[in-house]
Amino acid sequence: MKVFNLYGKIIKRNIISVVAYIVAFIVITLLFVGNQGSSSPNFQNQQIPITLVNHDESVLIDGLIEYLNQYVIYRDVEDNDLLDALYYREIYAVITIPHGFTTDWQQEGNIQITREAIPDAEYILINVESAINRYLNMATMYQTNLPDWTLDDIVNQITIDLTQEAIANRTIVTDNVLENATYYFNYLSYVLFAIILSIVGIVSLRLKKLDIKRRMLLSPYSQRRTNLEVMLGHGILAIGLVIIMGFLSILFYPSIAFSRQWILFIANCLCLSFAILSISYTIGLLVKGESALPAIANVVSLGTSFLTGVFVPQFLLGDGVLAIAHGLPNYYFVSNNLRISQLQSITWETTKSIILYMGIQLLFGCVFMVMALFISRAKNREEA
Amino acid sequence: MHLYKTRLKCLLRNKMLVFWTMIFPIVLALFFRMAFGNLKETGFLTTIPIAIVEGNENDLFTVMDQALWNEETPMFLITKTDETSATLLLHDRTVSGVIIVSPTNSITVQFQEAGLNETIIKSFLDQYLQTTSLITTLMVESHGTLPLNLLLEQLSIQENNIEPIGFGAENPDPMLSYFYALIGMALVYGGFWGSNELIDLQANLSAKGMRVSIGPTKRLKLLLTNLSAAYTIHLLEILLFLAFLVFGLGISFGSRPLLVILLCAVGSFTGISFGAFTTLLLKRASEGTKVAVTTITGVFGGFLSGMMYANIKFWIMTNIPILTYINPVSPIADGLFSLYYFESLDRFFFNMTILLSMLVIFIGGMGLLFRRDNYESI
């Protein structure tokens, strides 16, 4: 087992960077862990934290504030701290009702409610703004068409109108722990890529040095045995990493440990590891200098992660990026993680698409393995 | 000056360092543009796919079909189908909601989640029912004297009662914080140059260091010359990177470019001194470990500053603020962000103070560790 021992020595020499990646990953996971538990089967509107600065006291505004309760969470913030509260995302917007707004509104004036929001909250605030406009436009309709009505009459009637709502149900209860675990496993693809590519690349580079190759050809060790021991090393590295990360996932998310979803997450990781191993092996054969390896490992691991939805959700990626992503195994890994987290029951119908995507990842592995064999043979011929 | 010029030539021939400090950030910026480009283009206003169960859908279908986010983007993409197929579409996540209208005109909507799309669908349906109630009340209260057409016309001219005020100096752009953190990472990667300079000067770290130690030129003079050369190259790289971001990818830095360059100039020097300091601190560690320290500080520091997930930066600032004082990427990314969003320069100067404090610590530490090195044997 001399070649296998050599493999172990190479890992030992690079253990600091491996541990650093794992520690960084644990810290990132710890930052994301929290807020676990099951969500309610009843649908509730998404409530956005805002601060309301009201300079106008009237029945109309009281009714509006009451109505907005179902869309916002009111946070009291001192005037001087508003900008900081927005900056730190403690609130998403400051809505200000100016002096004399109601009087101006009754006279069909043009004083407006102002809204100051954080940069990326425009979309999030759509519902809140739509609710404010709906309330005031309904009041305008009543004031215009029923001029005899008092402000109290209008507000009372709007309150009745606004009780008319669609009945909303949720067909499944989403498990927040599974959702969090999905992030964990998505990020794991970056860590697996970075570590496996670094180690497999170094091993390939060391073993393909011409002097070492010739020395090994002369030794009583057969080429087959050498290859088998290298493969064994690669396999143990990949499976070992998945086991360590699987064990960590149990520590972070004990409630899903050994559940069917957890087993599928781990199976998905194993499929991706096989694909990464083959890609890393191929890259190792193509790279010439050892100094280039960290650069390639970083570009490939970070690049594929950004393009396939590891860091940015896939639904936010453009069509062009998604088209490229389909040519990378991580895409199928990330898609599978989402599907696994949403599984309600394990049947052939519900899991066949997951198994298909696992198959595609394995296929990537096989394709790169065949490519590696061709490259390896071509290089051997060149050297001979 | 001769030493400085020679060192510049030597450094420019180091392809790996040029890769890490300039090509790598550019490649990452291209990946960012590809991944995040869609955020800006859509502005998050995306058409929401829904299914309506055929039967009693009446006017609702027409109203939802005609609803628009803006002139180009419809609010909903509607599939009319039977209840079983609609439920399957919901389970496959092909649609965000399934709408069923009962014979009595009450509306039921089924969701899988309680996210923003679902809230928008629910809000739209509520509005539809509430408007119907409003029209009915008006018709009843006016004893049928109000013409329906007039009411519908009034409804179609719905006023916007809200005036959006910009947050700070510039218009919002959700993509920027990712790029600002990337610049922070690129500046911290100046550490590779700093580390390289120290390795080449320390007799216990490299053959070049041994040669230099027995040469006639003073080590302090060489240190200053070499660091100046490294700083020149790194600053030029960063300026090229900024130019690429501005002119190549269209990234905006607000209206104060000189302050952006000042921040980058201080950040570059901080990055170089960080690498030099850690190299001296970790004397016994291998070169790979020293490279790993700078790489991980850059990437992980970038992550904590919002390079992979923008909101993590604010979470860290609120919950673990100490990390923002020890992570060199943080004051750079936050400084650029504050220059873009705030008219006031208070936050910018606060970040500059943190960055300069780090610089003083790194240079002070480097001075203490570098001086009076003697070797009995190597």
CSV table of C-alpha atoms in Angstrom, one decimal, chain A:
chain,number,residue,atom,x,y,z
A,1,MET,CA,0.0,0.0,0.0
A,2,LYS,CA,2.9,2.4,-0.7
A,3,VAL,CA,1.0,4.5,-3.1
A,4,PHE,CA,-2.0,4.8,-0.8
A,5,ASN,CA,0.4,5.8,2.1
A,6,LEU,CA,1.8,8.5,-0.2
A,7,TYR,CA,-1.7,9.7,-0.7
A,8,GLY,CA,-2.1,9.9,3.1
A,9,LYS,CA,1.1,11.9,3.4
A,10,ILE,CA,0.0,14.4,0.8
A,11,ILE,CA,-3.3,14.9,2.6
A,12,LYS,CA,-1.4,15.3,5.9
A,13,ARG,CA,0.8,18.1,4.4
A,14,ASN,CA,-2.3,20.0,3.2
A,15,ILE,CA,-4.4,19.3,6.2
A,16,ILE,CA,-4.3,23.0,7.3
A,17,SER,CA,-6.1,24.3,4.2
A,18,VAL,CA,-8.6,21.4,4.4
A,19,VAL,CA,-9.3,22.2,8.1
A,20,ALA,CA,-9.5,25.9,7.3
A,21,TYR,CA,-12.1,25.3,4.6
A,22,ILE,CA,-14.2,23.0,7.0
A,23,VAL,CA,-13.9,25.5,9.9
A,24,ALA,CA,-14.9,28.4,7.6
A,25,PHE,CA,-17.9,26.3,6.4
A,26,ILE,CA,-18.9,25.5,10.0
A,27,VAL,CA,-18.8,29.2,10.9
A,28,ILE,CA,-20.9,30.1,7.9
A,29,THR,CA,-23.4,27.3,8.8
A,30,LEU,CA,-23.5,28.6,12.4
A,31,LEU,CA,-24.4,32.0,11.1
A,32,PHE,CA,-27.3,30.5,9.1
A,33,VAL,CA,-28.6,28.1,11.8
A,34,GLY,CA,-31.4,29.5,13.9
A,35,ASN,CA,-35.1,30.2,13.5
A,36,GLN,CA,-35.8,26.5,13.2
A,37,GLY,CA,-39.3,25.0,13.6
A,38,SER,CA,-42.4,24.2,11.5
A,39,SER,CA,-44.4,26.8,9.9
A,40,SER,CA,-48.2,27.1,10.2
A,41,PRO,CA,-50.6,25.5,7.7
A,42,ASN,CA,-52.6,28.8,7.7
A,43,PHE,CA,-51.5,31.3,5.1
A,44,GLN,CA,-50.4,34.6,6.5
A,45,ASN,CA,-49.4,37.7,4.6
A,46,GLN,CA,-45.7,38.4,4.7
A,47,GLN,CA,-45.3,41.2,7.3
A,48,ILE,CA,-42.6,43.8,6.7
A,49,PRO,CA,-41.0,45.7,9.6
A,50,ILE,CA,-41.5,49.4,9.0
A,51,THR,CA,-41.5,52.7,11.0
A,52,LEU,CA,-44.6,54.9,10.6
A,53,VAL,CA,-44.1,58.6,11.3
A,54,ASN,CA,-47.6,60.1,11.7
A,55,HIS,CA,-48.0,63.8,11.7
A,56,ASP,CA,-51.7,63.8,11.1
A,57,GLU,CA,-54.4,62.7,13.6
A,58,SER,CA,-57.7,61.7,12.0
A,59,VAL,CA,-60.2,58.9,11.8
A,60,LEU,CA,-59.0,58.2,8.2
A,61,ILE,CA,-55.4,57.7,9.3
A,62,ASP,CA,-56.4,55.7,12.4
A,63,GLY,CA,-58.3,53.3,10.1
A,64,LEU,CA,-55.3,53.1,7.7
A,65,ILE,CA,-52.9,52.3,10.5
A,66,GLU,CA,-55.2,49.6,11.8
A,67,TYR,CA,-55.7,48.1,8.3
A,68,LEU,CA,-51.9,48.1,7.6
A,69,ASN,CA,-51.4,45.9,10.7
A,70,GLN,CA,-51.9,42.8,8.5
A,71,TYR,CA,-49.1,43.8,6.2
A,72,VAL,CA,-46.5,45.4,8.4
A,73,ILE,CA,-44.9,45.1,11.8
A,74,TYR,CA,-44.6,48.6,13.3
A,75,ARG,CA,-41.3,49.4,14.9
A,76,ASP,CA,-40.7,52.5,17.0
A,77,VAL,CA,-37.4,54.2,16.1
A,78,GLU,CA,-36.2,57.6,17.2
A,79,ASP,CA,-36.0,60.2,14.3
A,80,ASN,CA,-32.2,60.4,14.6
A,81,ASP,CA,-31.8,56.6,14.3
A,82,LEU,CA,-34.1,56.1,11.3
A,83,LEU,CA,-31.2,56.1,8.7
A,84,ASP,CA,-29.2,53.7,10.8
A,85,ALA,CA,-32.3,51.4,11.3
A,86,LEU,CA,-32.8,51.3,7.6
A,87,TYR,CA,-29.1,50.7,6.9
A,88,TYR,CA,-29.0,47.7,9.3
A,89,ARG,CA,-32.3,46.3,7.9
A,90,GLU,CA,-34.0,46.6,11.2
A,91,ILE,CA,-36.8,48.2,9.2
A,92,TYR,CA,-37.4,48.1,5.5
A,93,ALA,CA,-39.1,51.5,5.1
A,94,VAL,CA,-40.0,54.7,6.9
A,95,ILE,CA,-43.6,55.8,5.9
A,96,THR,CA,-44.4,59.4,6.8
A,97,ILE,CA,-47.9,60.8,6.9
A,98,PRO,CA,-47.4,64.6,6.6
A,99,HIS,CA,-49.2,67.4,8.6
A,100,GLY,CA,-52.7,68.1,7.2
A,101,PHE,CA,-52.8,65.1,5.0
A,102,THR,CA,-56.5,64.3,5.7
A,103,THR,CA,-57.7,67.9,5.2
A,104,ASP,CA,-55.7,68.1,2.0
A,105,TRP,CA,-57.1,64.7,0.8
A,106,GLN,CA,-60.7,65.9,1.6
A,107,GLN,CA,-60.1,68.9,-0.6
A,108,GLU,CA,-58.6,66.7,-3.4
A,109,GLY,CA,-55.2,68.3,-2.9
A,110,ASN,CA,-51.9,66.7,-3.8
A,111,ILE,CA,-50.1,66.1,-0.5
A,112,GLN,CA,-48.7,62.6,-0.6
A,113,ILE,CA,-47.5,60.1,2.0
A,114,THR,CA,-43.8,59.6,1.7
A,115,ARG,CA,-41.9,56.4,1.7
A,116,GLU,CA,-38.2,56.0,2.3
A,117,ALA,CA,-36.9,52.5,1.7
A,118,ILE,CA,-33.7,50.5,1.7
A,119,PRO,CA,-32.2,49.8,-1.7
A,120,ASP,CA,-33.5,46.3,-2.4
A,121,ALA,CA,-36.9,46.6,-0.7
A,122,GLU,CA,-38.9,48.0,-3.6
A,123,TYR,CA,-40.4,44.6,-4.4
A,124,ILE,CA,-40.9,43.6,-0.8
A,125,LEU,CA,-42.9,46.8,-0.2
A,126,ILE,CA,-45.3,46.4,-3.1
A,127,ASN,CA,-48.0,44.9,-0.9
A,128,VAL,CA,-47.7,47.6,1.7
A,129,GLU,CA,-47.9,50.4,-0.9
A,130,SER,CA,-50.7,48.6,-2.7
A,131,ALA,CA,-52.6,48.3,0.6
A,132,ILE,CA,-52.2,52.1,1.4
A,133,ASN,CA,-53.3,53.0,-2.1
A,134,ARG,CA,-56.3,50.6,-2.0
A,135,TYR,CA,-57.5,52.1,1.3
A,136,LEU,CA,-57.2,55.7,0.2
A,137,ASN,CA,-58.6,55.1,-3.2
A,138,MET,CA,-61.7,53.4,-1.7
A,139,ALA,CA,-62.1,56.3,0.6
A,140,THR,CA,-61.9,58.7,-2.4
A,141,MET,CA,-64.5,56.6,-4.3
A,142,TYR,CA,-66.9,57.0,-1.3
A,143,GLN,CA,-66.2,60.7,-0.9
A,144,THR,CA,-66.7,61.4,-4.6
A,145,ASN,CA,-69.9,59.4,-5.1
A,146,LEU,CA,-71.5,59.8,-1.7
A,147,PRO,CA,-70.8,63.4,-0.7
A,148,ASP,CA,-73.2,63.3,2.2
A,149,TRP,CA,-71.2,60.7,4.1
A,150,THR,CA,-69.0,61.8,7.0
A,151,LEU,CA,-65.4,60.6,7.4
A,152,ASP,CA,-66.6,58.2,10.1
A,153,ASP,CA,-69.2,56.7,7.7
A,154,ILE,CA,-66.5,56.3,5.0
A,155,VAL,CA,-64.0,54.6,7.4
A,156,ASN,CA,-66.7,52.3,8.8
A,157,GLN,CA,-67.8,51.2,5.4
A,158,ILE,CA,-64.2,50.7,4.2
A,159,THR,CA,-63.5,48.6,7.3
A,160,ILE,CA,-66.5,46.4,6.2
A,161,ASP,CA,-65.3,46.2,2.6
A,162,LEU,CA,-61.8,45.3,3.6
A,163,THR,CA,-63.1,42.2,5.5
A,164,GLN,CA,-63.9,40.7,2.1
A,165,GLU,CA,-61.0,38.4,1.5
A,166,ALA,CA,-60.1,35.3,-0.5
A,167,ILE,CA,-59.7,32.1,1.6
A,168,ALA,CA,-56.1,31.1,1.5
A,169,ASN,CA,-54.8,27.6,2.4
A,170,ARG,CA,-51.4,26.0,2.3
A,171,THR,CA,-51.3,22.5,0.8
A,172,ILE,CA,-48.2,21.5,2.6
A,173,VAL,CA,-46.5,22.6,5.8
A,174,THR,CA,-42.9,23.6,5.0
A,175,ASP,CA,-40.3,22.4,7.4
A,176,ASN,CA,-38.0,25.3,8.2
A,177,VAL,CA,-35.3,22.9,9.4
A,178,LEU,CA,-35.3,21.2,6.0
A,179,GLU,CA,-35.1,24.6,4.3
A,180,ASN,CA,-32.1,25.5,6.4
A,181,ALA,CA,-30.5,22.2,5.7
A,182,THR,CA,-30.9,22.9,2.0
A,183,TYR,CA,-28.7,26.0,2.4
A,184,TYR,CA,-26.2,23.8,4.3
A,185,PHE,CA,-26.0,21.2,1.6
A,186,ASN,CA,-26.0,23.8,-1.2
A,187,TYR,CA,-22.9,25.5,0.4
A,188,LEU,CA,-21.4,22.1,0.8
A,189,SER,CA,-21.0,21.8,-2.9
A,190,TYR,CA,-18.5,24.7,-2.8
A,191,VAL,CA,-16.5,23.2,0.0
A,192,LEU,CA,-16.4,19.7,-1.6
A,193,PHE,CA,-15.3,21.2,-4.9
A,194,ALA,CA,-12.6,23.4,-3.3
A,195,ILE,CA,-11.1,20.5,-1.1
A,196,ILE,CA,-11.4,17.6,-3.5
A,197,LEU,CA,-10.0,19.6,-6.4
A,198,SER,CA,-7.0,20.8,-4.3
A,199,ILE,CA,-6.1,17.4,-3.0
A,200,VAL,CA,-6.8,15.3,-6.1
A,201,GLY,CA,-5.0,17.9,-8.2
A,202,ILE,CA,-1.9,17.8,-6.0
A,203,VAL,CA,-1.8,14.0,-6.0
A,204,SER,CA,-2.2,13.8,-9.8
A,205,LEU,CA,0.5,16.4,-10.3
A,206,ARG,CA,3.0,14.6,-8.0
A,207,LEU,CA,2.3,11.2,-9.5
A,208,LYS,CA,2.6,12.3,-13.1
A,209,LYS,CA,6.1,13.8,-12.7
A,210,LEU,CA,8.2,12.0,-15.3
A,211,ASP,CA,10.9,10.9,-12.9
A,212,ILE,CA,8.5,9.4,-10.4
A,213,LYS,CA,6.5,7.7,-13.2
A,214,ARG,CA,9.7,6.1,-14.5
A,215,ARG,CA,10.7,5.0,-11.1
A,216,MET,CA,7.3,3.4,-10.5
A,217,LEU,CA,7.4,1.6,-13.8
A,218,LEU,CA,10.7,0.0,-12.8
A,219,SER,CA,9.4,-1.0,-9.4
A,220,PRO,CA,7.8,-4.4,-8.8
A,221,TYR,CA,4.5,-2.5,-8.2
A,222,SER,CA,2.2,-3.1,-11.1
A,223,GLN,CA,0.6,-0.1,-12.9
A,224,ARG,CA,-2.8,-1.6,-12.1
A,225,ARG,CA,-2.1,-1.8,-8.4
A,226,THR,CA,-0.8,1.8,-8.4
A,227,ASN,CA,-3.9,3.0,-10.1
A,228,LEU,CA,-6.2,1.0,-7.8
A,229,GLU,CA,-4.5,2.5,-4.7
A,230,VAL,CA,-4.8,6.0,-6.1
A,231,MET,CA,-8.5,5.4,-6.8
A,232,LEU,CA,-8.9,4.0,-3.3
A,233,GLY,CA,-7.4,7.2,-2.0
A,234,HIS,CA,-9.6,9.4,-4.1
A,235,GLY,CA,-12.7,7.3,-3.0
A,236,ILE,CA,-11.8,7.4,0.7
A,237,LEU,CA,-11.2,11.2,0.5
A,238,ALA,CA,-14.6,11.9,-1.2
A,239,ILE,CA,-16.6,9.5,1.0
A,240,GLY,CA,-14.7,10.6,4.1
A,241,LEU,CA,-15.6,14.2,3.4
A,242,VAL,CA,-19.2,13.4,2.8
A,243,ILE,CA,-19.3,11.4,6.1
A,244,ILE,CA,-17.7,14.3,8.1
A,245,MET,CA,-20.1,16.8,6.5
A,246,GLY,CA,-23.0,14.4,7.0
A,247,PHE,CA,-22.1,14.0,10.7
A,248,LEU,CA,-21.9,17.8,11.0
A,249,SER,CA,-25.3,18.1,9.4
A,250,ILE,CA,-26.7,15.9,12.2
A,251,LEU,CA,-25.2,18.2,14.8
A,252,PHE,CA,-26.7,21.3,13.2
A,253,TYR,CA,-30.0,19.8,12.2
A,254,PRO,CA,-30.7,16.9,14.7
A,255,SER,CA,-34.4,16.7,13.9
A,256,ILE,CA,-33.7,15.5,10.3
A,257,ALA,CA,-30.9,13.0,11.2
A,258,PHE,CA,-31.4,9.7,9.4
A,259,SER,CA,-34.7,10.7,8.0
A,260,ARG,CA,-35.5,9.8,4.4
A,261,GLN,CA,-34.8,13.3,3.3
A,262,TRP,CA,-31.4,13.3,5.1
A,263,ILE,CA,-30.5,10.0,3.4
A,264,LEU,CA,-31.4,11.5,0.0
A,265,PHE,CA,-29.3,14.7,0.8
A,266,ILE,CA,-26.3,12.4,1.6
A,267,ALA,CA,-26.9,10.3,-1.6
A,268,ASN,CA,-27.0,13.5,-3.6
A,269,CYS,CA,-23.7,14.6,-2.0
A,270,LEU,CA,-22.1,11.2,-2.9
A,271,CYS,CA,-23.2,11.6,-6.5
A,272,LEU,CA,-21.8,15.1,-6.7
A,273,SER,CA,-18.5,14.0,-5.1
A,274,PHE,CA,-18.1,11.4,-7.8
A,275,ALA,CA,-18.6,14.0,-10.5
A,276,ILE,CA,-16.2,16.4,-8.7
A,277,LEU,CA,-13.6,13.6,-8.3
A,278,SER,CA,-13.6,12.9,-12.1
A,279,ILE,CA,-13.5,16.6,-13.0
A,280,SER,CA,-10.6,17.2,-10.5
A,281,TYR,CA,-8.7,14.1,-11.8
A,282,THR,CA,-9.1,15.5,-15.4
A,283,ILE,CA,-7.9,19.0,-14.3
A,284,GLY,CA,-5.0,17.4,-12.5
A,285,LEU,CA,-3.9,15.7,-15.7
A,286,LEU,CA,-4.1,19.0,-17.7
A,287,VAL,CA,-2.4,21.3,-15.2
A,288,LYS,CA,1.3,21.7,-15.5
A,289,GLY,CA,2.6,23.6,-12.4
A,290,GLU,CA,1.6,23.0,-8.8
A,291,SER,CA,1.5,26.8,-8.3
A,292,ALA,CA,-1.4,27.1,-10.7
A,293,LEU,CA,-3.6,24.6,-8.8
A,294,PRO,CA,-4.9,26.9,-6.0
A,295,ALA,CA,-5.8,29.4,-8.7
A,296,ILE,CA,-7.7,26.8,-10.7
A,297,ALA,CA,-9.3,25.3,-7.6
A,298,ASN,CA,-10.6,28.8,-6.5
A,299,VAL,CA,-11.9,29.8,-9.9
A,300,VAL,CA,-13.6,26.5,-10.6
A,301,SER,CA,-15.2,26.1,-7.1
A,302,LEU,CA,-16.3,29.7,-6.7
A,303,GLY,CA,-17.2,30.1,-10.4
A,304,THR,CA,-19.4,27.0,-10.6
A,305,SER,CA,-21.0,28.0,-7.3
A,306,PHE,CA,-22.0,31.4,-8.5
A,307,LEU,CA,-23.3,30.1,-11.8
A,308,THR,CA,-25.4,27.2,-10.5
A,309,GLY,CA,-27.3,28.8,-7.7
A,310,VAL,CA,-25.2,27.8,-4.6
A,311,PHE,CA,-25.0,31.4,-3.4
A,312,VAL,CA,-27.8,33.0,-5.4
A,313,PRO,CA,-31.1,31.2,-5.6
A,314,GLN,CA,-31.6,29.5,-9.0
A,315,PHE,CA,-34.9,31.4,-9.7
A,316,LEU,CA,-33.0,34.7,-9.6
A,317,LEU,CA,-30.5,33.6,-12.2
A,318,GLY,CA,-31.0,34.8,-15.8
A,319,ASP,CA,-31.9,32.4,-18.6
A,320,GLY,CA,-28.4,32.7,-20.1
A,321,VAL,CA,-26.7,31.8,-16.8
A,322,LEU,CA,-29.1,28.9,-16.3
A,323,ALA,CA,-28.3,27.6,-19.7
A,324,ILE,CA,-24.6,27.5,-18.8
A,325,ALA,CA,-25.5,26.0,-15.4
A,326,HIS,CA,-27.1,23.0,-17.1
A,327,GLY,CA,-23.6,22.0,-18.2
A,328,LEU,CA,-22.3,21.8,-14.6
A,329,PRO,CA,-23.1,19.0,-12.1
A,330,ASN,CA,-23.6,21.5,-9.2
A,331,TYR,CA,-26.8,22.7,-11.0
A,332,TYR,CA,-28.4,19.3,-10.6
A,333,PHE,CA,-27.1,19.0,-7.1
A,334,VAL,CA,-28.6,22.3,-6.0
A,335,SER,CA,-31.9,21.6,-7.8
A,336,ASN,CA,-32.1,18.2,-6.1
A,337,ASN,CA,-31.5,19.7,-2.7
A,338,LEU,CA,-34.5,22.0,-3.2
A,339,ARG,CA,-36.6,19.1,-4.4
A,340,ILE,CA,-35.6,16.9,-1.4
A,341,SER,CA,-36.5,19.6,1.1
A,342,GLN,CA,-39.9,19.9,-0.5
A,343,LEU,CA,-40.7,16.1,-0.5
A,344,GLN,CA,-43.9,15.3,1.3
A,345,SER,CA,-43.9,11.6,0.7
A,346,ILE,CA,-41.3,9.2,-0.7
A,347,THR,CA,-42.8,7.4,-3.7
A,348,TRP,CA,-41.5,6.6,-7.1
A,349,GLU,CA,-43.5,9.5,-8.6
A,350,THR,CA,-42.1,12.0,-6.1
A,351,THR,CA,-38.5,10.9,-6.2
A,352,LYS,CA,-38.0,9.9,-9.8
A,353,SER,CA,-36.9,13.4,-10.8
A,354,ILE,CA,-34.5,13.5,-7.9
A,355,ILE,CA,-33.0,10.1,-9.0
A,356,LEU,CA,-32.8,11.4,-12.6
A,357,TYR,CA,-30.7,14.4,-11.4
A,358,MET,CA,-28.5,12.1,-9.3
A,359,GLY,CA,-28.0,10.0,-12.5
A,360,ILE,CA,-27.0,13.1,-14.4
A,361,GLN,CA,-24.4,13.9,-11.8
A,362,LEU,CA,-23.1,10.4,-12.0
A,363,LEU,CA,-23.1,10.7,-15.8
A,364,PHE,CA,-20.9,13.8,-15.6
A,365,GLY,CA,-18.5,11.8,-13.5
A,366,CYS,CA,-18.4,9.0,-16.1
A,367,VAL,CA,-17.9,11.4,-19.0
A,368,PHE,CA,-15.0,13.1,-17.2
A,369,MET,CA,-13.5,9.8,-16.2
A,370,VAL,CA,-13.5,8.6,-19.9
A,371,MET,CA,-12.0,12.0,-20.9
A,372,ALA,CA,-9.3,11.5,-18.2
A,373,LEU,CA,-8.5,8.0,-19.6
A,374,PHE,CA,-8.0,9.4,-23.1
A,375,ILE,CA,-5.9,12.3,-21.8
A,376,SER,CA,-3.8,9.9,-19.7
A,377,ARG,CA,-3.2,7.6,-22.6
A,378,ALA,CA,-2.3,10.4,-24.9
A,379,LYS,CA,0.2,11.8,-22.4
A,380,ASN,CA,1.7,8.3,-21.8
A,381,ARG,CA,2.2,8.0,-25.6
A,382,GLU,CA,3.8,11.4,-25.7
A,383,GLU,CA,6.2,10.5,-22.9
A,384,ALA,CA,7.1,7.1,-24.4
